PDB file of C-alpha atoms in Angstrom:
ATOM      1  CA  UNK A 166       8.464  15.714  10.949  1.00 80.00           C
ATOM      2  CA  UNK A 167      10.080  12.261  10.766  1.00 96.00           C
ATOM      3  CA  UNK A 168       8.747   9.204   8.962  1.00 98.00           C
ATOM      4  CA  UNK A 169       9.499   5.884  10.661  1.00 98.00           C
ATOM      5  CA  UNK A 170      10.195   3.170   8.124  1.00 98.00           C
ATOM      6  CA  UNK A 171       9.860  -0.327   9.575  1.00 98.00           C
ATOM      7  CA  UNK A 172      11.192  -2.948   7.195  1.00 98.00           C
ATOM      8  CA  UNK A 173      14.195  -4.879   6.016  1.00 97.00           C
ATOM      9  CA  UNK A 174      17.786  -3.926   5.364  1.00 98.00           C
ATOM     10  CA  UNK A 175      19.410  -6.405   3.000  1.00 98.00           C
ATOM     11  CA  UNK A 176      22.281  -7.081   0.646  1.00 97.00           C
ATOM     12  CA  UNK A 177      21.459  -8.195  -2.901  1.00 93.00           C
ATOM     13  CA  UNK A 178      24.106 -10.307  -4.643  1.00 93.00           C
ATOM     14  CA  UNK A 179      23.191 -10.337  -8.334  1.00 89.00           C
ATOM     15  CA  UNK A 180      24.912 -12.739 -10.726  1.00 91.00           C
ATOM     16  CA  UNK A 181      24.538 -13.082 -14.483  1.00 89.00           C
ATOM     17  CA  UNK A 182      24.651 -16.498 -16.155  1.00 93.00           C
ATOM     18  CA  UNK A 183      25.725 -16.047 -19.780  1.00 94.00           C
ATOM     19  CA  UNK A 184      23.392 -18.722 -21.115  1.00 94.00           C
ATOM     20  CA  UNK A 185      19.818 -19.934 -20.693  1.00 92.00           C
ATOM     21  CA  UNK A 186      18.629 -21.992 -17.712  1.00 92.00           C
ATOM     22  CA  UNK A 187      16.479 -24.063 -20.059  1.00 89.00           C
ATOM     23  CA  UNK A 188      19.622 -25.415 -21.737  1.00 91.00           C
ATOM     24  CA  UNK A 189      20.851 -26.870 -18.448  1.00 88.00           C
ATOM     25  CA  UNK A 190      17.703 -27.875 -16.580  1.00 84.00           C
ATOM     26  CA  UNK A 191      16.279 -30.987 -18.240  1.00 77.00           C
ATOM     27  CA  UNK A 192      12.575 -31.561 -17.487  1.00 78.00           C
ATOM     28  CA  UNK A 193      12.937 -35.345 -17.479  1.00 78.00           C
ATOM     29  CA  UNK A 194      15.722 -35.091 -14.873  1.00 74.00           C
ATOM     30  CA  UNK A 195      14.050 -32.571 -12.568  1.00 77.00           C
ATOM     31  CA  UNK A 196      13.658 -35.206  -9.821  1.00 79.00           C
ATOM     32  CA  UNK A 197      17.469 -35.433  -9.510  1.00 82.00           C
ATOM     33  CA  UNK A 198      18.301 -31.791 -10.138  1.00 80.00           C
ATOM     34  CA  UNK A 199      21.977 -31.019  -9.580  1.00 86.00           C
ATOM     35  CA  UNK A 200      23.210 -28.060 -11.620  1.00 86.00           C
ATOM     36  CA  UNK A 201      25.967 -25.493 -11.366  1.00 90.00           C
ATOM     37  CA  UNK A 202      26.078 -22.155 -13.203  1.00 92.00           C
ATOM     38  CA  UNK A 203      29.281 -20.261 -13.944  1.00 93.00           C
ATOM     39  CA  UNK A 204      28.554 -16.588 -13.253  1.00 93.00           C
ATOM     40  CA  UNK A 205      31.473 -14.372 -14.358  1.00 93.00           C
ATOM     41  CA  UNK A 206      29.449 -11.215 -13.690  1.00 89.00           C
ATOM     42  CA  UNK A 207      28.437 -10.325 -10.150  1.00 92.00           C
ATOM     43  CA  UNK A 208      27.554  -7.183  -8.255  1.00 92.00           C
ATOM     44  CA  UNK A 209      26.498  -6.564  -4.692  1.00 94.00           C
ATOM     45  CA  UNK A 210      23.845  -3.940  -4.070  1.00 96.00           C
ATOM     46  CA  UNK A 211      22.448  -2.261  -0.982  1.00 97.00           C
ATOM     47  CA  UNK A 212      18.780  -3.154  -0.698  1.00 96.00           C
ATOM     48  CA  UNK A 213      15.945  -4.152   1.580  1.00 96.00           C
ATOM     49  CA  UNK A 214      12.580  -2.389   1.639  1.00 96.00           C
ATOM     50  CA  UNK A 215      13.389  -0.038   4.529  1.00 98.00           C
ATOM     51  CA  UNK A 216      16.759   0.897   3.070  1.00 98.00           C
ATOM     52  CA  UNK A 217      15.320   1.542  -0.385  1.00 97.00           C
ATOM     53  CA  UNK A 218      12.318   3.533   0.839  1.00 98.00           C
ATOM     54  CA  UNK A 219      14.470   5.681   3.117  1.00 98.00           C
ATOM     55  CA  UNK A 220      16.973   6.333   0.317  1.00 98.00           C
ATOM     56  CA  UNK A 221      14.249   7.600  -2.012  1.00 98.00           C
ATOM     57  CA  UNK A 222      12.489   9.625   0.668  1.00 98.00           C
ATOM     58  CA  UNK A 223      15.797  11.329   1.462  1.00 98.00           C
ATOM     59  CA  UNK A 224      16.145  12.268  -2.236  1.00 98.00           C
ATOM     60  CA  UNK A 225      12.776  14.005  -1.969  1.00 98.00           C
ATOM     61  CA  UNK A 226      13.866  16.004   1.060  1.00 97.00           C
ATOM     62  CA  UNK A 227      12.023  13.920   3.633  1.00 98.00           C
ATOM     63  CA  UNK A 228      13.278  12.922   7.074  1.00 97.00           C
ATOM     64  CA  UNK A 229      13.243   9.103   7.147  1.00 98.00           C
ATOM     65  CA  UNK A 230      14.096   7.054  10.225  1.00 98.00           C
ATOM     66  CA  UNK A 231      14.914   3.418   9.496  1.00 98.00           C
ATOM     67  CA  UNK A 232      13.779   0.780  11.997  1.00 98.00           C
ATOM     68  CA  UNK A 233      15.390  -2.534  11.082  1.00 98.00           C
ATOM     69  CA  UNK A 234      17.593  -5.375  12.318  1.00 98.00           C
ATOM     70  CA  UNK A 235      21.015  -6.286  10.899  1.00 98.00           C
ATOM     71  CA  UNK A 236      23.658  -8.938  11.482  1.00 98.00           C
ATOM     72  CA  UNK A 237      27.381  -9.101  12.147  1.00 98.00           C
ATOM     73  CA  UNK A 238      28.211  -8.358   8.496  1.00 98.00           C
ATOM     74  CA  UNK A 239      26.319  -5.032   8.370  1.00 98.00           C
ATOM     75  CA  UNK A 240      29.409  -2.773   8.571  1.00 98.00           C
ATOM     76  CA  UNK A 241      29.426  -1.626   4.916  1.00 98.00           C
ATOM     77  CA  UNK A 242      25.683  -0.880   5.009  1.00 98.00           C
ATOM     78  CA  UNK A 243      25.958   1.082   8.253  1.00 98.00           C
ATOM     79  CA  UNK A 244      28.809   3.113   6.774  1.00 98.00           C
ATOM     80  CA  UNK A 245      26.636   3.829   3.757  1.00 98.00           C
ATOM     81  CA  UNK A 246      23.786   5.064   5.953  1.00 98.00           C
ATOM     82  CA  UNK A 247      26.223   7.422   7.655  1.00 98.00           C
ATOM     83  CA  UNK A 248      27.497   8.716   4.308  1.00 98.00           C
ATOM     84  CA  UNK A 249      23.918   9.389   3.159  1.00 97.00           C
ATOM     85  CA  UNK A 250      22.982  11.191   6.355  1.00 97.00           C
ATOM     86  CA  UNK A 251      20.436   8.506   7.271  1.00 98.00           C
ATOM     87  CA  UNK A 252      20.071   7.914  10.991  1.00 96.00           C
ATOM     88  CA  UNK A 253      20.743   4.410  12.258  1.00 95.00           C
ATOM     89  CA  UNK A 254      19.532   5.132  15.770  1.00 96.00           C
ATOM     90  CA  UNK A 255      16.800   2.507  15.326  1.00 98.00           C
ATOM     91  CA  UNK A 256      18.865  -0.038  13.368  1.00 98.00           C
ATOM     92  CA  UNK A 257      19.450  -2.915  15.793  1.00 98.00           C
ATOM     93  CA  UNK A 258      22.420  -5.279  15.579  1.00 98.00           C
ATOM     94  CA  UNK A 259      21.504  -8.887  16.363  1.00 98.00           C
ATOM     95  CA  UNK A 260      24.741 -10.720  17.295  1.00 98.00           C
ATOM     96  CA  UNK A 261      25.360 -14.124  15.741  1.00 98.00           C
ATOM     97  CA  UNK A 262      23.255 -13.436  12.651  1.00 98.00           C
ATOM     98  CA  UNK A 263      23.788 -12.316   9.074  1.00 98.00           C
ATOM     99  CA  UNK A 264      22.056  -9.306   7.588  1.00 98.00           C
ATOM    100  CA  UNK A 265      19.178 -10.408   5.345  1.00 98.00           C
ATOM    101  CA  UNK A 266      20.390 -11.088   1.828  1.00 95.00           C
ATOM    102  CA  UNK A 267      19.219 -12.285  -1.550  1.00 90.00           C
ATOM    103  CA  UNK A 268      21.337 -14.277  -3.980  1.00 92.00           C
ATOM    104  CA  UNK A 269      19.920 -13.744  -7.461  1.00 89.00           C
ATOM    105  CA  UNK A 270      21.112 -15.511 -10.609  1.00 91.00           C
ATOM    106  CA  UNK A 271      19.734 -14.162 -13.900  1.00 86.00           C
ATOM    107  CA  UNK A 272      20.057 -15.809 -17.308  1.00 87.00           C
ATOM    108  CA  UNK A 273      20.012 -14.224 -20.771  1.00 88.00           C
ATOM    109  CA  UNK A 274      16.205 -14.486 -20.927  1.00 86.00           C
ATOM    110  CA  UNK A 275      15.953 -12.477 -17.676  1.00 73.00           C
ATOM    111  CA  UNK A 276      14.732 -15.570 -15.842  1.00 84.00           C
ATOM    112  CA  UNK A 277      15.819 -15.528 -12.208  1.00 82.00           C
ATOM    113  CA  UNK A 278      16.658 -18.081  -9.551  1.00 89.00           C
ATOM    114  CA  UNK A 279      16.709 -16.461  -6.115  1.00 87.00           C
ATOM    115  CA  UNK A 280      17.673 -17.698  -2.682  1.00 91.00           C
ATOM    116  CA  UNK A 281      16.754 -15.414   0.224  1.00 92.00           C
ATOM    117  CA  UNK A 282      18.199 -15.644   3.717  1.00 96.00           C
ATOM    118  CA  UNK A 283      16.209 -13.549   6.239  1.00 97.00           C
ATOM    119  CA  UNK A 284      18.908 -13.592   8.911  1.00 98.00           C
ATOM    120  CA  UNK A 285      18.503 -10.788  11.432  1.00 98.00           C
ATOM    121  CA  UNK A 286      15.211  -9.786   9.829  1.00 98.00           C
ATOM    122  CA  UNK A 287      13.335 -12.472  11.768  1.00 97.00           C
ATOM    123  CA  UNK A 288      14.210 -10.579  14.964  1.00 98.00           C
ATOM    124  CA  UNK A 289      12.564  -7.328  13.829  1.00 98.00           C
ATOM    125  CA  UNK A 290      10.058  -7.570  16.683  1.00 98.00           C
ATOM    126  CA  UNK A 291      12.898  -6.549  19.025  1.00 97.00           C
ATOM    127  CA  UNK A 292      12.431  -2.986  17.751  1.00 98.00           C
ATOM    128  CA  UNK A 293       9.636  -0.946  19.310  1.00 98.00           C
ATOM    129  CA  UNK A 294       7.820   1.968  17.673  1.00 98.00           C
ATOM    130  CA  UNK A 295       7.479   3.710  21.033  1.00 95.00           C
ATOM    131  CA  UNK A 296      11.270   3.979  21.279  1.00 93.00           C
ATOM    132  CA  UNK A 297      11.294   6.571  18.480  1.00 93.00           C
ATOM    133  CA  UNK A 298      10.484  10.232  19.055  1.00 91.00           C
ATOM    134  CA  UNK A 299       9.132  12.987  16.812  1.00 94.00           C
ATOM    135  CA  UNK A 300       7.511  10.560  14.373  1.00 98.00           C
ATOM    136  CA  UNK A 301       4.392  11.817  12.571  1.00 98.00           C
ATOM    137  CA  UNK A 302       4.002   9.074   9.926  1.00 98.00           C
ATOM    138  CA  UNK A 303       5.097   5.480   9.502  1.00 98.00           C
ATOM    139  CA  UNK A 304       5.136   2.489   7.219  1.00 98.00           C
ATOM    140  CA  UNK A 305       5.174  -1.228   7.971  1.00 98.00           C
ATOM    141  CA  UNK A 306       7.031  -2.679   4.986  1.00 98.00           C
ATOM    142  CA  UNK A 307       8.059  -6.327   4.408  1.00 97.00           C
ATOM    143  CA  UNK A 308      10.044  -7.576   7.395  1.00 97.00           C
ATOM    144  CA  UNK A 309       9.961 -10.398   9.917  1.00 97.00           C
ATOM    145  CA  UNK A 310       6.425 -11.700  10.421  1.00 97.00           C
ATOM    146  CA  UNK A 311       6.217 -10.973  14.162  1.00 98.00           C
ATOM    147  CA  UNK A 312       7.741  -7.540  13.643  1.00 98.00           C
ATOM    148  CA  UNK A 313       5.144  -6.568  11.036  1.00 98.00           C
ATOM    149  CA  UNK A 314       2.280  -7.570  13.323  1.00 98.00           C
ATOM    150  CA  UNK A 315       3.797  -5.888  16.369  1.00 98.00           C
ATOM    151  CA  UNK A 316       4.719  -2.665  14.596  1.00 98.00           C
ATOM    152  CA  UNK A 317       1.217  -2.342  13.121  1.00 98.00           C
ATOM    153  CA  UNK A 318      -0.248  -2.629  16.603  1.00 98.00           C
ATOM    154  CA  UNK A 319       2.339  -0.237  18.086  1.00 98.00           C
ATOM    155  CA  UNK A 320       1.729   2.468  15.483  1.00 98.00           C
ATOM    156  CA  UNK A 321      -2.004   2.293  16.167  1.00 98.00           C
ATOM    157  CA  UNK A 322      -1.523   2.408  19.941  1.00 98.00           C
ATOM    158  CA  UNK A 323       0.772   5.431  19.584  1.00 98.00           C
ATOM    159  CA  UNK A 324      -1.800   7.221  17.409  1.00 98.00           C
ATOM    160  CA  UNK A 325       0.682   7.515  14.526  1.00 98.00           C
ATOM    161  CA  UNK A 326      -0.878   7.177  11.048  1.00 98.00           C
ATOM    162  CA  UNK A 327       0.888   4.499   8.997  1.00 98.00           C
ATOM    163  CA  UNK A 328       0.931   2.679   5.701  1.00 98.00           C
ATOM    164  CA  UNK A 329       0.519  -1.100   5.771  1.00 98.00           C
ATOM    165  CA  UNK A 330       2.690  -2.479   2.951  1.00 98.00           C
ATOM    166  CA  UNK A 331       2.709  -6.307   3.195  1.00 98.00           C
ATOM    167  CA  UNK A 332       4.510  -6.779  -0.138  1.00 95.00           C
ATOM    168  CA  UNK A 333       6.253 -10.110  -0.607  1.00 91.00           C
ATOM    169  CA  UNK A 334       5.537 -10.863   3.051  1.00 94.00           C
ATOM    170  CA  UNK A 335       1.794 -11.091   2.411  1.00 96.00           C
ATOM    171  CA  UNK A 336       1.725 -14.926   2.054  1.00 95.00           C
ATOM    172  CA  UNK A 337       2.942 -15.195   5.684  1.00 96.00           C
ATOM    173  CA  UNK A 338      -0.429 -13.952   6.971  1.00 98.00           C
ATOM    174  CA  UNK A 339      -3.898 -15.435   6.989  1.00 98.00           C
ATOM    175  CA  UNK A 340      -7.007 -13.456   6.120  1.00 98.00           C
ATOM    176  CA  UNK A 341      -7.855 -12.608   9.726  1.00 98.00           C
ATOM    177  CA  UNK A 342      -4.379 -11.197  10.371  1.00 98.00           C
ATOM    178  CA  UNK A 343      -4.375  -9.175   7.167  1.00 98.00           C
ATOM    179  CA  UNK A 344      -7.783  -7.692   7.939  1.00 98.00           C
ATOM    180  CA  UNK A 345      -6.665  -6.824  11.478  1.00 98.00           C
ATOM    181  CA  UNK A 346      -3.601  -4.973  10.112  1.00 98.00           C
ATOM    182  CA  UNK A 347      -5.782  -3.101   7.632  1.00 98.00           C
ATOM    183  CA  UNK A 348      -8.130  -2.021  10.394  1.00 98.00           C
ATOM    184  CA  UNK A 349      -5.181  -0.702  12.410  1.00 98.00           C
ATOM    185  CA  UNK A 350      -3.615   1.078   9.419  1.00 98.00           C
ATOM    186  CA  UNK A 351      -4.441   4.444   7.924  1.00 98.00           C
ATOM    187  CA  UNK A 352      -3.336   3.520   4.398  1.00 99.00           C
ATOM    188  CA  UNK A 353      -2.461   0.328   2.525  1.00 98.00           C
ATOM    189  CA  UNK A 354      -0.435  -0.240  -0.629  1.00 98.00           C
ATOM    190  CA  UNK A 355      -0.047  -3.431  -2.675  1.00 98.00           C
ATOM    191  CA  UNK A 356       0.745  -4.378  -6.259  1.00 96.00           C
ATOM    192  CA  UNK A 357      -1.870  -5.973  -8.496  1.00 96.00           C
ATOM    193  CA  UNK A 358      -0.856  -9.562  -7.649  1.00 94.00           C
ATOM    194  CA  UNK A 359      -0.829  -8.789  -3.935  1.00 97.00           C
ATOM    195  CA  UNK A 360      -4.218  -7.100  -4.282  1.00 98.00           C
ATOM    196  CA  UNK A 361      -5.708 -10.312  -5.678  1.00 98.00           C
ATOM    197  CA  UNK A 362      -4.124 -12.368  -2.910  1.00 98.00           C
ATOM    198  CA  UNK A 363      -5.295  -9.895  -0.263  1.00 98.00           C
ATOM    199  CA  UNK A 364      -8.820 -10.116  -1.614  1.00 98.00           C
ATOM    200  CA  UNK A 365      -8.749 -13.919  -1.737  1.00 98.00           C
ATOM    201  CA  UNK A 366      -7.410 -14.318   1.793  1.00 98.00           C
ATOM    202  CA  UNK A 367      -9.823 -11.876   3.398  1.00 98.00           C
ATOM    203  CA  UNK A 368     -12.809 -12.869   1.261  1.00 98.00           C
ATOM    204  CA  UNK A 369     -13.481  -9.221   0.440  1.00 98.00           C
ATOM    205  CA  UNK A 370     -13.252  -7.172  -2.728  1.00 98.00           C
ATOM    206  CA  UNK A 371     -10.625  -4.450  -3.082  1.00 98.00           C
ATOM    207  CA  UNK A 372     -13.408  -1.869  -2.984  1.00 97.00           C
ATOM    208  CA  UNK A 373     -14.663  -3.283   0.323  1.00 98.00           C
ATOM    209  CA  UNK A 374     -11.144  -3.459   1.781  1.00 98.00           C
ATOM    210  CA  UNK A 375     -10.602   0.181   0.801  1.00 98.00           C
ATOM    211  CA  UNK A 376     -13.344   1.126   3.239  1.00 98.00           C
ATOM    212  CA  UNK A 377     -11.103  -0.032   6.107  1.00 98.00           C
ATOM    213  CA  UNK A 378      -8.475   2.664   5.394  1.00 98.00           C
ATOM    214  CA  UNK A 379      -8.311   6.274   4.246  1.00 98.00           C
ATOM    215  CA  UNK A 380      -6.708   5.142   1.002  1.00 98.00           C
ATOM    216  CA  UNK A 381      -5.791   1.831  -0.598  1.00 98.00           C
ATOM    217  CA  UNK A 382      -3.220   2.046  -3.395  1.00 98.00           C
ATOM    218  CA  UNK A 383      -2.777  -0.670  -6.037  1.00 98.00           C
ATOM    219  CA  UNK A 384       0.227  -0.451  -8.375  1.00 97.00           C
ATOM    220  CA  UNK A 385       0.009  -2.043 -11.813  1.00 96.00           C
ATOM    221  CA  UNK A 386       3.491  -1.635 -13.276  1.00 91.00           C
ATOM    222  CA  UNK A 387       3.456  -0.113 -16.740  1.00 90.00           C
ATOM    223  CA  UNK A 388      -0.332   0.314 -16.495  1.00 95.00           C
ATOM    224  CA  UNK A 389       0.006   2.904 -13.735  1.00 97.00           C
ATOM    225  CA  UNK A 390      -1.733   2.669 -10.384  1.00 98.00           C
ATOM    226  CA  UNK A 391      -5.091   3.118  -8.695  1.00 98.00           C
ATOM    227  CA  UNK A 392      -5.919   4.929  -5.478  1.00 98.00           C
ATOM    228  CA  UNK A 393      -9.182   3.977  -3.767  1.00 98.00           C
ATOM    229  CA  UNK A 394     -10.245   6.710  -1.359  1.00 98.00           C
ATOM    230  CA  UNK A 395     -13.495   8.290  -0.197  1.00 96.00           C
ATOM    231  CA  UNK A 396     -15.610   5.839  -2.194  1.00 96.00           C
ATOM    232  CA  UNK A 397     -13.937   6.654  -5.527  1.00 97.00           C
ATOM    233  CA  UNK A 398     -11.034   5.402  -7.602  1.00 98.00           C
ATOM    234  CA  UNK A 399      -8.316   7.743  -8.858  1.00 98.00           C
ATOM    235  CA  UNK A 400      -6.383   6.435 -11.858  1.00 98.00           C
ATOM    236  CA  UNK A 401      -2.708   7.426 -11.839  1.00 98.00           C
ATOM    237  CA  UNK A 402      -0.784   7.284 -15.132  1.00 97.00           C
ATOM    238  CA  UNK A 403       2.605   5.615 -15.383  1.00 95.00           C
ATOM    239  CA  UNK A 404       5.435   8.125 -15.784  1.00 96.00           C
ATOM    240  CA  UNK A 405       7.610   7.470 -18.813  1.00 93.00           C
ATOM    241  CA  UNK A 406      11.079   6.180 -17.888  1.00 95.00           C
ATOM    242  CA  UNK A 407      14.248   7.287 -19.667  1.00 95.00           C
ATOM    243  CA  UNK A 408      15.336   3.628 -19.819  1.00 94.00           C
ATOM    244  CA  UNK A 409      14.176   0.236 -18.588  1.00 89.00           C
ATOM    245  CA  UNK A 410      17.269  -1.062 -16.830  1.00 89.00           C
ATOM    246  CA  UNK A 411      16.171  -2.832 -13.653  1.00 86.00           C
ATOM    247  CA  UNK A 412      12.806  -3.035 -11.831  1.00 85.00           C
ATOM    248  CA  UNK A 413      14.477  -3.919  -8.502  1.00 87.00           C
ATOM    249  CA  UNK A 414      13.319  -1.415  -5.888  1.00 92.00           C
ATOM    250  CA  UNK A 415      10.770   0.383  -8.077  1.00 94.00           C
ATOM    251  CA  UNK A 416       7.955  -0.434  -5.672  1.00 95.00           C
ATOM    252  CA  UNK A 417       9.991   0.977  -2.792  1.00 96.00           C
ATOM    253  CA  UNK A 418      10.670   4.182  -4.739  1.00 98.00           C
ATOM    254  CA  UNK A 419       6.919   4.463  -5.398  1.00 98.00           C
ATOM    255  CA  UNK A 420       6.225   4.103  -1.679  1.00 98.00           C
ATOM    256  CA  UNK A 421       8.671   6.875  -0.858  1.00 98.00           C
ATOM    257  CA  UNK A 422       6.652   9.150  -3.142  1.00 98.00           C
ATOM    258  CA  UNK A 423       3.468   8.143  -1.318  1.00 98.00           C
ATOM    259  CA  UNK A 424       4.999   8.893   2.071  1.00 98.00           C
ATOM    260  CA  UNK A 425       6.285  12.282   0.936  1.00 98.00           C
ATOM    261  CA  UNK A 426       2.903  13.244  -0.494  1.00 98.00           C
ATOM    262  CA  UNK A 427       1.011  12.172   2.614  1.00 98.00           C
ATOM    263  CA  UNK A 428       3.444  13.900   4.971  1.00 98.00           C
ATOM    264  CA  UNK A 429       3.375  17.147   3.006  1.00 97.00           C
ATOM    265  CA  UNK A 430      -0.361  17.374   2.410  1.00 97.00           C
ATOM    266  CA  UNK A 431      -0.382  16.818  -1.357  1.00 98.00           C
ATOM    267  CA  UNK A 432      -3.699  15.721  -2.829  1.00 98.00           C
ATOM    268  CA  UNK A 433      -3.997  12.100  -3.928  1.00 98.00           C
ATOM    269  CA  UNK A 434      -3.586  12.859  -7.615  1.00 98.00           C
ATOM    270  CA  UNK A 435      -0.291  14.680  -6.965  1.00 98.00           C
ATOM    271  CA  UNK A 436       0.838  12.063  -4.488  1.00 98.00           C
ATOM    272  CA  UNK A 437       0.174   9.216  -6.914  1.00 98.00           C
ATOM    273  CA  UNK A 438       1.922  10.977  -9.787  1.00 98.00           C
ATOM    274  CA  UNK A 439       4.974  11.742  -7.651  1.00 98.00           C
ATOM    275  CA  UNK A 440       5.091   8.097  -6.561  1.00 98.00           C
ATOM    276  CA  UNK A 441       4.830   6.994 -10.195  1.00 98.00           C
ATOM    277  CA  UNK A 442       7.652   9.339 -11.165  1.00 98.00           C
ATOM    278  CA  UNK A 443       9.933   8.002  -8.422  1.00 98.00           C
ATOM    279  CA  UNK A 444       9.421   4.488  -9.764  1.00 97.00           C
ATOM    280  CA  UNK A 445      10.268   5.674 -13.280  1.00 97.00           C
ATOM    281  CA  UNK A 446      13.447   7.391 -12.101  1.00 98.00           C
ATOM    282  CA  UNK A 447      14.526   4.212 -10.313  1.00 96.00           C
ATOM    283  CA  UNK A 448      13.876   1.787 -13.161  1.00 94.00           C
ATOM    284  CA  UNK A 449      16.360   3.670 -15.363  1.00 96.00           C
ATOM    285  CA  UNK A 450      19.247   2.561 -13.093  1.00 94.00           C
ATOM    286  CA  UNK A 451      20.522  -0.806 -11.924  1.00 91.00           C
ATOM    287  CA  UNK A 452      20.097  -1.621  -8.258  1.00 91.00           C
ATOM    288  CA  UNK A 453      17.720  -0.194  -5.704  1.00 93.00           C
ATOM    289  CA  UNK A 454      19.828   2.773  -4.604  1.00 97.00           C
ATOM    290  CA  UNK A 455      22.033   3.932  -7.490  1.00 97.00           C
ATOM    291  CA  UNK A 456      19.814   6.645  -8.972  1.00 97.00           C
ATOM    292  CA  UNK A 457      20.596  10.047  -7.488  1.00 98.00           C
ATOM    293  CA  UNK A 458      18.491  12.884  -8.924  1.00 98.00           C
ATOM    294  CA  UNK A 459      18.486  16.139  -6.991  1.00 97.00           C
ATOM    295  CA  UNK A 460      15.241  17.516  -5.614  1.00 97.00           C
ATOM    296  CA  UNK A 461      15.220  20.130  -8.371  1.00 97.00           C
ATOM    297  CA  UNK A 462      15.731  17.446 -11.008  1.00 97.00           C
ATOM    298  CA  UNK A 463      12.793  15.487  -9.566  1.00 98.00           C
ATOM    299  CA  UNK A 464      10.636  18.618  -9.791  1.00 97.00           C
ATOM    300  CA  UNK A 465      11.733  19.190 -13.408  1.00 97.00           C
ATOM    301  CA  UNK A 466      10.972  15.568 -14.279  1.00 97.00           C
ATOM    302  CA  UNK A 467       7.520  15.871 -12.690  1.00 98.00           C
ATOM    303  CA  UNK A 468       6.791  18.985 -14.746  1.00 97.00           C
ATOM    304  CA  UNK A 469       7.959  17.262 -17.934  1.00 96.00           C
ATOM    305  CA  UNK A 470       5.923  14.116 -17.216  1.00 96.00           C
ATOM    306  CA  UNK A 471       2.672  15.691 -16.055  1.00 97.00           C
ATOM    307  CA  UNK A 472       2.733  19.312 -17.193  1.00 95.00           C
ATOM    308  CA  UNK A 473       2.326  20.799 -13.720  1.00 94.00           C
ATOM    309  CA  UNK A 474       4.517  21.952 -10.861  1.00 92.00           C
ATOM    310  CA  UNK A 475       5.097  19.996  -7.661  1.00 87.00           C
ATOM    311  CA  UNK A 476       6.789  22.526  -5.372  1.00 84.00           C
TER     312      UNK A 476
END
């Protein structure tokens, strides 16, 4: 039972400015902004929604298949996929492009200035869901706009249940397009900000939108999450994290927990709690893919957090 994960593969270059942006950006001079920040600390992380989700699903014992597009500079990422035992059969190289990448500068107040280059991601529509075999579940995560629309339609045409996860790509779509994707999807997941935007753009309440899918999941950070299904709302508590190091990739870890629960027939309360736990395990480490608990350690952490067994 494979889960097809349509989304981005990206590099994240994270730099730390040992001062405060506010000391160097003068409000009265904002119309002629020209600043340079010395960043002695820098690290490069493997990221992207598809890469992060697949990494976490593999930790859980799932069988993720990544469907993504990469550029000429993807060699180190492809080698990493091989080392992790993650198939790259559906990772397409687009010649003459760069792999999607974010350049993030953080100051001492944790303010961030980010530049994002989509690169090969805008060609994600070149990948076709029907080219994969043995897939029983899917997810359409943030990716190129055309790819997200096409993959939603292709999953539905193939009769494969899938999660619609618009994420940071949500502003690319109008209300009609978002509603059409919801009606094609089996499940939908958004964070609380995205839920408000989804509601505004479609002109429908979250409760009404939940009627379009089997379950609509809204994450609320430290306040936990909510699962709307079967005309009711299930409140999921936030799992306590060992440390609060870096929120990058926490939403993707949560989604991996959702996919595992759906694929393995867990009830929604268990599925939501597992997803919450995966986010908590991630936030204790820097980067989207540097936490590495074993499956047994995940089960122990679930028992400690919620007082019940998972498997």
